[in-house]
Amino acid sequence: MSDADRVILQPACLRDLSWVAAFMRQADRDEVFALMADDNPLALAARLDLVTEQAWCAHWRGRAVAAFGATPNGPHVAEVWLFASDDWPHVALSVTRFILRRVMPDLAAAGFVRAQCQSAAGHVTAHAWLERLGAVREGIHPLRGRGGETFITFAWRRGDPAVEQFLASATSSRSFPSTEKGA
């Protein structure tokens, strides 16, 4: 792999969030904007930049390709999210590893007992990926989206044997440096 093809993961900034939001792959666009008042990618980026301290972007060939993170959503609950451009396949493995080795253990260490996300019923690629990450399908929510779309909740819960086993192994093998915003 050449240096140009190397994936770089770094804390998200408004510029990178805006870029990825503007060039989201269609399935992500349909899913994300169904949960918003409008289809404004800049409003999405600004909102995430404002409310999310745990946000990262994956870069490939010098540009942001994927944005992902975790936003507090009630006591001890985190809403996890990801959207990407059509270049997602080039960063998918690196992002997956980072989420498993860094994001989920950090959420547990910070006292979160639940991480969840909602995915549009038709976004089956996302569903398969979430399940590979260890998420469990919890519920179906008809008419959840702005246009009447059905959504599915996926969750990781402390106390579930698979989650506890994963956290025990991930915590003992962590090797990522801190990537806090502003560092």
XYZ file of C-alpha atoms in Angstrom:
183
model
C 0.000 0.000 0.000
C 1.394 3.388 -0.940
C 1.359 6.327 1.460
C -1.356 7.908 -0.709
C -3.637 4.938 0.003
C -3.013 4.945 3.760
C -6.098 5.577 5.896
C -5.714 8.354 8.449
C -8.132 8.588 11.384
C -8.293 11.886 13.232
C -10.672 13.927 15.349
C -13.454 15.411 13.243
C -13.555 19.091 12.421
C -16.368 21.098 10.871
C -14.633 21.188 7.482
C -14.331 17.393 7.281
C -17.828 16.754 8.648
C -19.196 19.166 6.034
C -17.271 17.494 3.212
C -18.455 13.985 4.074
C -22.031 15.200 4.653
C -22.056 16.910 1.257
C -20.759 13.808 -0.549
C -22.546 11.056 1.383
C -23.354 7.813 -0.382
C -27.040 7.654 -1.311
C -28.077 5.014 1.248
C -26.576 7.084 4.074
C -28.166 10.266 2.719
C -31.605 8.602 2.655
C -31.150 7.290 6.195
C -29.635 10.369 7.857
C -31.889 12.995 6.344
C -35.033 10.950 7.057
C -34.310 11.696 10.730
C -33.800 15.435 10.213
C -36.104 18.342 9.460
C -34.469 18.890 6.056
C -31.760 17.586 3.721
C -29.134 20.190 4.580
C -25.658 18.613 4.850
C -24.139 21.765 6.348
C -26.765 21.823 9.113
C -25.966 18.178 9.866
C -22.229 18.902 10.045
C -22.705 21.981 12.232
C -24.992 20.097 14.631
C -22.565 17.200 15.003
C -19.617 19.546 15.461
C -21.523 21.382 18.179
C -22.865 18.440 20.218
C -20.306 15.678 19.699
C -16.955 15.523 21.443
C -16.340 11.927 20.374
C -16.221 12.322 16.582
C -13.670 11.186 14.050
C -13.114 11.276 10.314
C -11.349 8.705 8.190
C -9.247 10.177 5.396
C -8.087 8.424 2.249
C -6.065 9.986 -0.549
C -6.102 13.333 1.207
C -9.830 13.763 1.739
C -12.387 12.892 4.394
C -14.335 9.779 3.425
C -16.241 8.786 6.569
C -17.453 10.582 9.678
C -18.413 8.684 12.809
C -18.826 9.157 16.511
C -20.863 8.860 19.662
C -23.124 11.512 21.119
C -24.616 11.348 24.642
C -28.342 10.653 24.473
C -29.539 10.516 28.059
C -27.913 9.213 31.226
C -25.291 6.573 30.387
C -26.593 6.181 26.813
C -24.675 7.050 23.658
C -26.098 7.448 20.178
C -23.524 6.159 17.711
C -23.503 7.282 14.101
C -21.593 6.996 10.855
C -21.982 8.296 7.335
C -19.582 8.015 4.439
C -18.942 8.826 0.822
C -18.824 6.228 -1.939
C -15.147 5.708 -1.037
C -16.265 3.921 2.166
C -14.840 0.540 1.070
C -11.325 2.044 1.174
C -11.609 2.990 4.870
C -14.148 0.450 6.170
C -11.657 -1.962 7.726
C -9.683 0.806 9.468
C -12.862 2.417 10.813
C -14.225 -0.932 11.984
C -11.007 -1.702 13.861
C -10.927 1.761 15.413
C -14.527 1.480 16.615
C -13.920 -1.956 18.125
C -10.545 -1.153 19.684
C -11.089 2.443 20.707
C -14.611 3.851 20.559
C -16.566 1.080 22.279
C -14.019 0.512 25.092
C -13.813 4.282 25.670
C -17.607 4.511 25.963
C -17.619 1.706 28.526
C -14.759 3.314 30.464
C -16.684 6.613 30.515
C -19.639 4.898 32.214
C -21.957 4.407 29.259
C -24.002 1.224 29.682
C -25.717 1.414 26.320
C -24.749 2.499 22.821
C -27.442 2.542 20.170
C -28.224 3.674 16.678
C -31.188 3.720 14.367
C -30.851 2.484 10.827
C -33.335 2.732 7.979
C -35.031 -0.609 7.362
C -33.797 -0.689 3.768
C -30.123 -0.044 4.580
C -29.233 -3.743 4.798
C -25.521 -3.128 4.225
C -25.443 -1.033 7.397
C -27.393 -3.698 9.292
C -24.900 -6.422 8.395
C -21.991 -4.184 9.432
C -23.629 -3.244 12.755
C -24.241 -6.897 13.552
C -20.604 -7.718 12.712
C -19.686 -5.026 15.251
C -21.738 -6.915 17.854
C -24.926 -4.842 17.843
C -28.237 -6.539 18.548
C -31.461 -5.686 16.730
C -33.840 -4.428 19.372
C -36.887 -2.995 17.742
C -38.650 -1.899 14.597
C -40.104 1.598 14.456
C -42.633 2.155 11.663
C -43.199 5.757 10.572
C -40.033 6.940 12.386
C -38.642 8.860 9.418
C -39.799 12.215 8.120
C -41.283 10.529 5.048
C -42.797 7.612 6.961
C -39.693 5.411 6.760
C -39.319 2.451 9.090
C -36.196 2.312 11.266
C -34.549 -0.454 13.264
C -32.750 0.156 16.566
C -29.424 -1.621 17.046
C -27.780 -1.613 20.468
C -24.770 -2.679 22.476
C -25.668 -3.186 26.159
C -23.399 -3.665 29.165
C -24.214 -6.943 30.835
C -24.828 -8.805 27.573
C -22.320 -11.693 27.615
C -21.014 -10.969 24.102
C -20.466 -7.284 24.924
C -18.686 -8.077 28.193
C -16.439 -10.644 26.511
C -15.589 -8.181 23.748
C -14.836 -5.354 26.196
C -12.560 -7.583 28.261
C -10.511 -8.569 25.222
C -10.536 -5.105 23.609
C -9.411 -3.301 26.761
C -6.458 -5.640 27.260
C -5.255 -5.176 23.662
C -5.750 -1.409 23.142
C -2.895 0.406 21.502
C -4.428 3.611 20.130
C -3.212 6.986 21.406
C -5.640 9.602 22.618
C -7.439 11.458 19.829
C -9.499 13.856 21.890
C -10.757 16.896 20.017
C -8.206 19.650 20.032
C -5.280 17.320 20.838
